[in-house]
Coordinates of C-alpha atoms and ligand atoms in Angstrom, one line a residue:
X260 CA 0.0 0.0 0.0
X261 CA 1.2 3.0 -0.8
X262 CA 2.3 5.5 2.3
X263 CA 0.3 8.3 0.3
X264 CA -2.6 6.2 1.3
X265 CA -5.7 8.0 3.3
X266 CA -3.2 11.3 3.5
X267 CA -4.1 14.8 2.2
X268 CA -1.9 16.2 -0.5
X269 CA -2.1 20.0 -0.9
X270 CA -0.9 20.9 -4.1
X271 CA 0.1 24.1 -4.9
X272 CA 0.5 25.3 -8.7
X273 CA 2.2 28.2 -9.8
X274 CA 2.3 29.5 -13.5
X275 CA 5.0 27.8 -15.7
X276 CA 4.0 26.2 -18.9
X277 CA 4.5 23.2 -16.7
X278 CA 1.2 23.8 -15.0
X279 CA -0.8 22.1 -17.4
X280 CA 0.9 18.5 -16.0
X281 CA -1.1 19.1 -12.7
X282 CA -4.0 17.5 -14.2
X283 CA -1.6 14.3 -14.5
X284 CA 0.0 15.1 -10.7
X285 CA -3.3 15.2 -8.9
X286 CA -4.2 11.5 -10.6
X287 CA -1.5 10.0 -10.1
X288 CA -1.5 11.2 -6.0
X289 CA -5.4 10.2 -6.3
X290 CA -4.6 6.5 -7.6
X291 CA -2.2 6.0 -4.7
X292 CA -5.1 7.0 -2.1
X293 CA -4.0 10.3 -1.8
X294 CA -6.7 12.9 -1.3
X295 CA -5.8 16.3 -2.8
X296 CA -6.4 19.7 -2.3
X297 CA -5.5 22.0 -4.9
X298 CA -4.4 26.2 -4.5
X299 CA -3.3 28.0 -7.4
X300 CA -1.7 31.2 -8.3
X301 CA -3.2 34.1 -10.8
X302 CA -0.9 33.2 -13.4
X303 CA -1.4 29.1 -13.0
X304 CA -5.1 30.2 -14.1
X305 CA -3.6 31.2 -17.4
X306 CA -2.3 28.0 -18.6
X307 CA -4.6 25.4 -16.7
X308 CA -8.5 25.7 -15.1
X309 CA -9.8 25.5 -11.8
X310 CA -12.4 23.6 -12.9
X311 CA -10.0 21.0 -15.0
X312 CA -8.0 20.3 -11.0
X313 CA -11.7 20.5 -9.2
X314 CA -13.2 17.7 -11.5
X315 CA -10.0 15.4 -11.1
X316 CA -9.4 15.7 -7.5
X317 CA -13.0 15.9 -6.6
X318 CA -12.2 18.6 -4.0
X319 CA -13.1 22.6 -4.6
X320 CA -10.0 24.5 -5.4
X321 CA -8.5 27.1 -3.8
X322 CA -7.8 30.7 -5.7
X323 CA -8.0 33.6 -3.7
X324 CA -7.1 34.1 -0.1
X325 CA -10.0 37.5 -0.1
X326 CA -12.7 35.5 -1.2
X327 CA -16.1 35.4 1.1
X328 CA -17.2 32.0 -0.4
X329 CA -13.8 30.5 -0.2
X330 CA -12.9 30.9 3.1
X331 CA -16.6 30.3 4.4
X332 CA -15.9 27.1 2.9
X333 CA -12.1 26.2 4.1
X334 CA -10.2 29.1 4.9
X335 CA -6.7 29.0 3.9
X336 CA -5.4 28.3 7.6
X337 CA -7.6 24.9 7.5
X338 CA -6.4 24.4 4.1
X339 CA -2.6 24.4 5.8
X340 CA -4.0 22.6 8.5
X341 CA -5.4 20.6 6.6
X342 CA -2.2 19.1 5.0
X343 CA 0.0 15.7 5.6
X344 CA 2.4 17.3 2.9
X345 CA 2.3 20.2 0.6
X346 CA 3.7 20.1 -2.7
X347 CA 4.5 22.7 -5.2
X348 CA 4.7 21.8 -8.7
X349 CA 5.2 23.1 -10.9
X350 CA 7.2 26.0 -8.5
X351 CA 8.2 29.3 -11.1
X352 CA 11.3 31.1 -10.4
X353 CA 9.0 33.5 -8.2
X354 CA 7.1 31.6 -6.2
X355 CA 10.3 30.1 -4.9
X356 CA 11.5 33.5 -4.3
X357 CA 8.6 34.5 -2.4
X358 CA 8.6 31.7 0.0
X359 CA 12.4 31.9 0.5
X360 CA 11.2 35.4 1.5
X361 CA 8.4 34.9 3.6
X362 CA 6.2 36.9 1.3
X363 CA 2.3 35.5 1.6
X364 CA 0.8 37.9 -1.1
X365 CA -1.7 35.3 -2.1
X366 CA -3.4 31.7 -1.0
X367 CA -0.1 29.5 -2.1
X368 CA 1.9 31.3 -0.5
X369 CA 0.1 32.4 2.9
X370 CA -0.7 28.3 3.3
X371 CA 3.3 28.1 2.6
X372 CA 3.6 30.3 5.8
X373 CA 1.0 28.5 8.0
X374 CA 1.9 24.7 7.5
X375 CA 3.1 22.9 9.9
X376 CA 3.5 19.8 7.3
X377 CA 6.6 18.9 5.3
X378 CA 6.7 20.7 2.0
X379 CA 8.2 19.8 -1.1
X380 CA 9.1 22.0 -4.2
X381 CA 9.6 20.8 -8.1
X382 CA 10.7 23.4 -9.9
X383 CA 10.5 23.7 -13.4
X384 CA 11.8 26.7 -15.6
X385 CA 14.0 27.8 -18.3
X386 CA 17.6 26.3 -18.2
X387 CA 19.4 29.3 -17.9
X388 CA 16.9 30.9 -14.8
X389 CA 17.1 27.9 -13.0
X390 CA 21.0 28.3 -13.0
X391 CA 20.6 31.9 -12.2
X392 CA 22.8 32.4 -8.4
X393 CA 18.6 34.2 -7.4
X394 CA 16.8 30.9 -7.8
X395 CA 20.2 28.5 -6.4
X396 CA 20.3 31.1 -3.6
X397 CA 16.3 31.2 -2.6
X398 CA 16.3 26.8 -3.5
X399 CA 19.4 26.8 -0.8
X400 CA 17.0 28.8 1.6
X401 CA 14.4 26.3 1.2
X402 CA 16.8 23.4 1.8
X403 CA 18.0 24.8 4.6
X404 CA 14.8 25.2 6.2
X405 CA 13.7 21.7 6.0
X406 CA 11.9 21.8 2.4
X407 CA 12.9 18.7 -0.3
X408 CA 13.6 20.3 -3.6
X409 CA 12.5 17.8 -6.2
X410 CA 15.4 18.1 -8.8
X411 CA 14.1 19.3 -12.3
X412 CA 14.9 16.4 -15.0
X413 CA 17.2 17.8 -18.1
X414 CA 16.0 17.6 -21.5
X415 CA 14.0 19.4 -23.8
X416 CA 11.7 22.2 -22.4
X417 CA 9.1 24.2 -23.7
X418 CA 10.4 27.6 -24.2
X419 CA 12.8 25.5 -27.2
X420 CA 15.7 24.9 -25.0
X421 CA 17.8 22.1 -23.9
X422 CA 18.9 21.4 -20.3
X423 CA 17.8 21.4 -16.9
X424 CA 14.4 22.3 -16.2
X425 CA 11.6 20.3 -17.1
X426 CA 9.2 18.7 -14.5
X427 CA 10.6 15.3 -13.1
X428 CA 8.2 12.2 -14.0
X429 CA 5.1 11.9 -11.9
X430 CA 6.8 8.4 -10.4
X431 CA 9.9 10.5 -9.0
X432 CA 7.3 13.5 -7.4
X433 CA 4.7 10.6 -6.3
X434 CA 8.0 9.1 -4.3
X435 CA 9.1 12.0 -2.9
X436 CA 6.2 12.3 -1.5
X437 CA 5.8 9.2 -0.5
X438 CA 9.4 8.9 1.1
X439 CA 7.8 12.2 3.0
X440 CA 5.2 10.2 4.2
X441 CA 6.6 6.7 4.9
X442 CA 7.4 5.7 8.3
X443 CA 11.2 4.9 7.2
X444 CA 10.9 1.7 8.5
X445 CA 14.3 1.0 6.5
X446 CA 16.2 4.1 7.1
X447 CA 19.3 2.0 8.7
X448 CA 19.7 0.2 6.3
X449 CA 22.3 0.9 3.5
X450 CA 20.7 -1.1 0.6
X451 CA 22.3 -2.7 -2.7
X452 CA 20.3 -4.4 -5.4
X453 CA 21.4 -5.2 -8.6
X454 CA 19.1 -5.6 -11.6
X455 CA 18.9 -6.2 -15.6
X456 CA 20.8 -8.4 -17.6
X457 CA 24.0 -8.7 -18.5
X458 CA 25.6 -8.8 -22.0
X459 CA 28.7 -11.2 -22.5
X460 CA 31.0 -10.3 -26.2
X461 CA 31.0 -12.6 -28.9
X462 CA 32.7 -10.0 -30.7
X463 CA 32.9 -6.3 -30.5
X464 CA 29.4 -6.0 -32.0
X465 CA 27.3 -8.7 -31.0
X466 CA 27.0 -10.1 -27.4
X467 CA 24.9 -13.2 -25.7
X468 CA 22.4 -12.2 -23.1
X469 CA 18.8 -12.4 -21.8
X470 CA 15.4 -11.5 -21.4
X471 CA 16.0 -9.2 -18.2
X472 CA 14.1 -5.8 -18.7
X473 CA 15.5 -4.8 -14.5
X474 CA 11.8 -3.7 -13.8
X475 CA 12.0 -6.1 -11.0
X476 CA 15.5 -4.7 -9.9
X477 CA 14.6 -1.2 -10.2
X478 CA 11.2 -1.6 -8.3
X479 CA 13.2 -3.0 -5.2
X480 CA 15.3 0.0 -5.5
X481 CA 12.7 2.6 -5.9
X482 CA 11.1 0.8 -3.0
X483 CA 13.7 1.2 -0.7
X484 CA 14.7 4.5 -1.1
X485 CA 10.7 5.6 -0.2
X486 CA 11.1 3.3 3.0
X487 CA 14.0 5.6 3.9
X488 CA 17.1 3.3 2.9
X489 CA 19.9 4.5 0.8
X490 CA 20.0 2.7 -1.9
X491 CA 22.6 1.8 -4.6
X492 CA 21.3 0.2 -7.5
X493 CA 23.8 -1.8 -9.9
X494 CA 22.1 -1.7 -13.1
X495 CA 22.8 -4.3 -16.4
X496 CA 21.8 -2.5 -20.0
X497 CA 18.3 -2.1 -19.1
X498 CA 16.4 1.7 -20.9
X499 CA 14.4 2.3 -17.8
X500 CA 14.9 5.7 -15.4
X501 CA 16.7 5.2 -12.2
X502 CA 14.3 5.2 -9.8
X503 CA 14.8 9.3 -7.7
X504 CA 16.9 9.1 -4.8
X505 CA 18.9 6.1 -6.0
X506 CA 22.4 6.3 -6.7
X507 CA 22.9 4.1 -9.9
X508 CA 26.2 2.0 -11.2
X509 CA 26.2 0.9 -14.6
X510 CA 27.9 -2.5 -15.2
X511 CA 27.5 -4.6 -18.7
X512 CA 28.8 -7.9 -18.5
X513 CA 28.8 -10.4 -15.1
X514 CA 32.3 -9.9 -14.5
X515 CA 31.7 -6.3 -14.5
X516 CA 28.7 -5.9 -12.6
X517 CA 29.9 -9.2 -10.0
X518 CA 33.0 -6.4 -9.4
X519 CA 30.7 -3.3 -8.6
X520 CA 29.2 -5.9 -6.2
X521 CA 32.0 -7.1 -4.7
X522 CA 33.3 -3.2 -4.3
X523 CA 30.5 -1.9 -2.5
X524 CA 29.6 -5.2 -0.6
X525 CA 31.6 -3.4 2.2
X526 CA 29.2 -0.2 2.0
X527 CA 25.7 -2.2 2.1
X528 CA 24.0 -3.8 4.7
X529 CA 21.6 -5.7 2.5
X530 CA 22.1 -7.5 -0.9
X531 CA 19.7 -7.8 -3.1
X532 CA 20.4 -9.4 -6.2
X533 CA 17.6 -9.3 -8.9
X534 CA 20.1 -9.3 -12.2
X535 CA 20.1 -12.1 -14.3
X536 CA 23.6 -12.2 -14.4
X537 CA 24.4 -14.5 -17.0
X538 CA 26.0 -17.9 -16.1
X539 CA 28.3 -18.9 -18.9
X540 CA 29.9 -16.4 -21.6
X541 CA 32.3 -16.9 -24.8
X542 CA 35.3 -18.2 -24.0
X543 CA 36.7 -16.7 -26.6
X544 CA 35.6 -13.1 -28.0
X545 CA 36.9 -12.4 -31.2
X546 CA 39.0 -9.4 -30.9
X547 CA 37.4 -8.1 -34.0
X548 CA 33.9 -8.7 -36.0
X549 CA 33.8 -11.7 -37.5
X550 CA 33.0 -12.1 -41.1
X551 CA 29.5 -13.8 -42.0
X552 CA 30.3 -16.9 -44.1
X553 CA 28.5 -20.2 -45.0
X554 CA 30.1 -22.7 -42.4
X555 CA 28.2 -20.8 -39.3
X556 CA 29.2 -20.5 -36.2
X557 CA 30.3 -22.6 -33.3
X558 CA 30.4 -20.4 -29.8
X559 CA 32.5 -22.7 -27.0
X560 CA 31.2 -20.9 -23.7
X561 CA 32.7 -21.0 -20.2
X562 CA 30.9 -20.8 -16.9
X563 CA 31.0 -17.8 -14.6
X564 CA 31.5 -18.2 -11.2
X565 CA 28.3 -17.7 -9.1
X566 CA 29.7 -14.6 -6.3
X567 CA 26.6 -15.0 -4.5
X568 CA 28.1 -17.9 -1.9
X569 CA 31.4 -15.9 -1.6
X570 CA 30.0 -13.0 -0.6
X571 CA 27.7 -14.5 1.7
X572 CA 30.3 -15.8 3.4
X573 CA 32.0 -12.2 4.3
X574 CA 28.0 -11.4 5.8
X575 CA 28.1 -11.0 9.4
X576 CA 25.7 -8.6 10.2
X577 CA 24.4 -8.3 6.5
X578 CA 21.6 -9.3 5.4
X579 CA 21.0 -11.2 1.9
X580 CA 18.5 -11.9 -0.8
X581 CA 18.5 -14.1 -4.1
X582 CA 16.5 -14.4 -6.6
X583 CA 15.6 -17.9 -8.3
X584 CA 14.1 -17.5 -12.3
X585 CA 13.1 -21.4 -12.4
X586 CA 10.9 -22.7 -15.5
X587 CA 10.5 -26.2 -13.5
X588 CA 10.8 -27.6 -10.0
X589 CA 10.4 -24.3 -8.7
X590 CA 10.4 -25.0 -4.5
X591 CA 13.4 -27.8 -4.9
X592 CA 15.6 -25.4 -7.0
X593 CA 14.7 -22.5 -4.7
X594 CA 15.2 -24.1 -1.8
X595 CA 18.8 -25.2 -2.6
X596 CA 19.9 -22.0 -3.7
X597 CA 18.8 -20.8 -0.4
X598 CA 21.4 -22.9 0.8
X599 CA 23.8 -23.5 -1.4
X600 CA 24.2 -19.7 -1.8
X601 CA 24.0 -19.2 2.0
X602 CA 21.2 -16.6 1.6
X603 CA 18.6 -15.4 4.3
X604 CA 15.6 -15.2 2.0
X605 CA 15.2 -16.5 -2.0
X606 CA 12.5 -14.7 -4.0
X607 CA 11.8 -17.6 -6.5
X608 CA 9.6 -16.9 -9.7
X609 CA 8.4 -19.6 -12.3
X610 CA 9.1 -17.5 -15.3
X611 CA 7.6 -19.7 -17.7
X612 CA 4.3 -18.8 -16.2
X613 CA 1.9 -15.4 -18.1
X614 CA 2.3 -12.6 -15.9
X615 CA 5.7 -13.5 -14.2
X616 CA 9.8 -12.9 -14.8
X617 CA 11.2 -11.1 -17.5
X618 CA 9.9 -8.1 -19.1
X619 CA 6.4 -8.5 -17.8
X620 CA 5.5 -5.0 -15.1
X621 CA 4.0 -8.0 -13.1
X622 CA 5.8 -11.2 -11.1
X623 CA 4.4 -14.3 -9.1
X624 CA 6.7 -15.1 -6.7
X625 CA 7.3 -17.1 -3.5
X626 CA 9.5 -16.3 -0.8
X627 CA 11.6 -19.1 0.9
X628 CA 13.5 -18.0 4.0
X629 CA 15.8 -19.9 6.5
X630 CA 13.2 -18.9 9.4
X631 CA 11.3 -21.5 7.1
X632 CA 8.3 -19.5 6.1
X633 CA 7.0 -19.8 2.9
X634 CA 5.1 -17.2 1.8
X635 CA 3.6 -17.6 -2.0
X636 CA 2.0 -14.4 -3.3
X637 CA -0.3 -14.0 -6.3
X638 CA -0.1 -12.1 -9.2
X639 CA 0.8 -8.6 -8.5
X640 CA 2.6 -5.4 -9.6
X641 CA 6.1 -5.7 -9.6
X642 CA 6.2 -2.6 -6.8
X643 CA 4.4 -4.3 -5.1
X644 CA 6.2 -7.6 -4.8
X645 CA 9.0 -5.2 -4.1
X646 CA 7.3 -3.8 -0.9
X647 CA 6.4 -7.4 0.0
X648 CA 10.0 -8.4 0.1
X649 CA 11.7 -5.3 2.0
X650 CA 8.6 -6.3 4.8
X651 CA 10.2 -9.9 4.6
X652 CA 13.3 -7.9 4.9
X653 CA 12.6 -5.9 7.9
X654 CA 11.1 -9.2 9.9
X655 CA 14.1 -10.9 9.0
X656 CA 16.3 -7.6 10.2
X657 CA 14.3 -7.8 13.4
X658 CA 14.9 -11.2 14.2
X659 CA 18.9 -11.2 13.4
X660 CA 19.3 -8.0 15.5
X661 CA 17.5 -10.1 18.1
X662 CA 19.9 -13.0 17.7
X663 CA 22.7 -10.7 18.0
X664 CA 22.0 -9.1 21.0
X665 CA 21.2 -12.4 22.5
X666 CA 24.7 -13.8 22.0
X667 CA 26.6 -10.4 23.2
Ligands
LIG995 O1 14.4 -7.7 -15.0 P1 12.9 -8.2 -15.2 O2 12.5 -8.2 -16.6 O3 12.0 -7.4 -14.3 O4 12.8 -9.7 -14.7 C1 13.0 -10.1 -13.4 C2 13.8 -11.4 -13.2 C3 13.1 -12.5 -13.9 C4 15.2 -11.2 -13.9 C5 14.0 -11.5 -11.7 O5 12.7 -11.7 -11.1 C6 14.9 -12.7 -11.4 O6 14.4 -13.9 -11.2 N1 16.2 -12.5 -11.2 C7 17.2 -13.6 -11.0 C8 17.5 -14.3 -12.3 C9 18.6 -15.3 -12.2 O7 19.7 -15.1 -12.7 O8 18.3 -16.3 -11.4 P2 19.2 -17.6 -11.2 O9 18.3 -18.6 -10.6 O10 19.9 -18.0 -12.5 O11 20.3 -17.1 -10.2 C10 20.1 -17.2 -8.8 C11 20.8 -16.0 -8.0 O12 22.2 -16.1 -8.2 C12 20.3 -14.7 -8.5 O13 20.1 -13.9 -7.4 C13 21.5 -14.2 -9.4 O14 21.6 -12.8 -9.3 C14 22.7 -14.9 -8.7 N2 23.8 -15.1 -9.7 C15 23.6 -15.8 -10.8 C16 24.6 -16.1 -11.6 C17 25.9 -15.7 -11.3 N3 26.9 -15.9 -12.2 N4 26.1 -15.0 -10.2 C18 25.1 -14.7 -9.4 O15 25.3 -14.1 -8.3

């Protein structure tokens, strides 16, 4: 369940060309159980209605701090009362100057003043004003004070430009929020997951790899990082966004990414290894292309050592989980790499099954842990099978902690 769940989300949108994705912002907080309150500036009215926000969140929207009817209703100081977190997207250039100011000249900005709850900003402007030493100074103000800035993504913005400036993804401003929001049940923990596929060189152009997409992966990182962990996320070839707050590490081949785990084995206090990491590679790669010809081709491939067990052996107080992709015999097999590997809980999916393993947004998985619980779950998202393993997680931290204590 999502931590935005049951809370209320007061929005605040300020007028940037930008303001037109708030329709988007206040569905996306409403599918995750989110009820939202909308404010909006003058010049927000100019690119985006009051009506268009009213119909979507189902709740009356705020415009003027001087109006009879308005504050009848909900006057703005139970509007800031009213809020679990306030966010401001899109935040112009000036609105983030007036609340590093402490100006209240209108109903965003006096709720700004009279909140008690966390607030979060996402800018989103031209390139060249949001690197302007104004907005860095007054977005340092903020920070200083306690207020997340949502970092704007880079790429192409409206006003023609390149760079820095554009909204982040409704996912990244939905996890902000609900990091915000979440009761950081995992903010000891130091997490590392690794995710995708690997790619192992035939030749310098072609490669041997799998179906691995690293939405799996990338979901238990995401995750993580909203329950309060750091997380660092080794990632295979894989197109997808790193999830906000994570810290990513690209690797291509096994031997490269079983190094970056290796290196920051010593920095994490969980391992989660999602990646299909491929088991056996060429043992030769051709040091140039080789030439098409009629005979075909005969690849001789060498197996890669598994550095799941040799890790696990360096443990101690760490804490780690596998991940079995079966197609048959999926309990046996998942229980002996439980062992085998030395892990402390196996997330095994039957990947020949619709709906589960690679590619899919979806998994059905069951978790095997040396407590001895089995736990199968059905068909769900894969962010959600990614919350159900970091609870596994934080029962199994509980009890090791326990055991710890108990032999000191
Ligand atoms: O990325 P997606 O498209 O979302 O798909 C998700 C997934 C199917 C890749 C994921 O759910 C999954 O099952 N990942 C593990 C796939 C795998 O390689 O399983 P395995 O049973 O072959 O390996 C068992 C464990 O040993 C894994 O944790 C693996 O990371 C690890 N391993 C494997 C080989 C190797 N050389 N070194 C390893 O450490």
């Amino acid at each position: 369940m999502s931590a935005l769940s049951g809370k209320t989300i007061l929005l605040g949108v300020s007028g940037g060309i930008a303001a037109y994705k708030a329709a988007e912002i206040v569905r996306t907080l409403a599918q995750r159980g989110a009820s939202v309150r909308v404010m909006m500036t003058r010049n927000a009215r100019e690119f985006i209605t009051p009506l268009t926000l009213q119909t979507l969140s189902q709740n009356p929207v705020a415009t003027d701090t001087f109006s009879l009817t308005e504050e009848s209703q909900i006057g703005h100081i139970r509007l800031a009362d009213s809020a679990d977190a306030v966010l401001i997207a899109p935040a112009t250039a000036n609105v983030i100057a007036k609340a590093a100011a402490g100006i209240a000249d209108d109903i965003l900005t006096t709720v700004l003043l009279a909140t008690r709850a966390p607030i979060a900003f996402a800018p989103a402007m031209n390139v060249h004003m949001y690197a302007h030493p104004t907005v860095i100074e007054n977005l340092t103000r903020l920070r200083t004070r306690g207020a997340i800035i949502i970092d704007p993504a880079e790429g192409e913005l409206a006003c023609g430009y390149e760079g820095k400036g554009r909204l982040p993804d409704l996912a990244a401003i939905a996890g902000v929020l609900e990091r915000l929001l979440s009761t950081h049940d995992l903010a000891a923990e130091r997490i590392l997951v690794t995710a995708g596929p690997t790619q192992e060189a035939i030749d310098p152009v072609r490669f041997v790899s799998n179906h691995s997409s690293g939405k799996m992966g990338f979901a238990i990182a995401g995750a993580a990082w909203r329950r309060g962990a750091q997380v660092r996320l080794i990632a295979g070839p894989s197109a997808l966004a790193t999830p906000f707050g994570v810290e990513r590490i690209d690797a291509t081949s096994a031997a490269s990414m079983l190094s970056a785990t290796a290196q920051n084995f010593q920095w994490a206090t969980v391992l989660v290894m999602a990646a299909a990491v491929a088991d056996f590679r060429p043992a030769h790669p051709a040091a140039e292309k080789l030439k098409k010809n009629s005979r075909g081709l005969e690849l001789k491939m060498a197996p890669i050592a598994d550095e799941l067990p040799r890790l696990a052996l360096k443990k101690v107080t760490r804490l780690i989980i596998g991940f079995a992709a079966e197609t048959e015999n999926l309990e046996a097999n998942a229980r002996d790499k439980l062992k085998r590997k030395r892990l402390d809980l196996i997330v095994a999916n039957d990947v020949s099954q619709p709906g589960a393993g690679f590619g899919v947004d979806t998994n059905i998985v069951t978790l095997y842990g040396t407590d001895g619980i089995a736990e199968s779950l059905p068909k769900m998202s894969k962010d959600e099978v990614a919350d159900k393993i970091l609870d596994r997680l934080a029962v199994l931290r509980a009890a090791k902690s326990k055991r710890l204590r108990a032999v000191r």
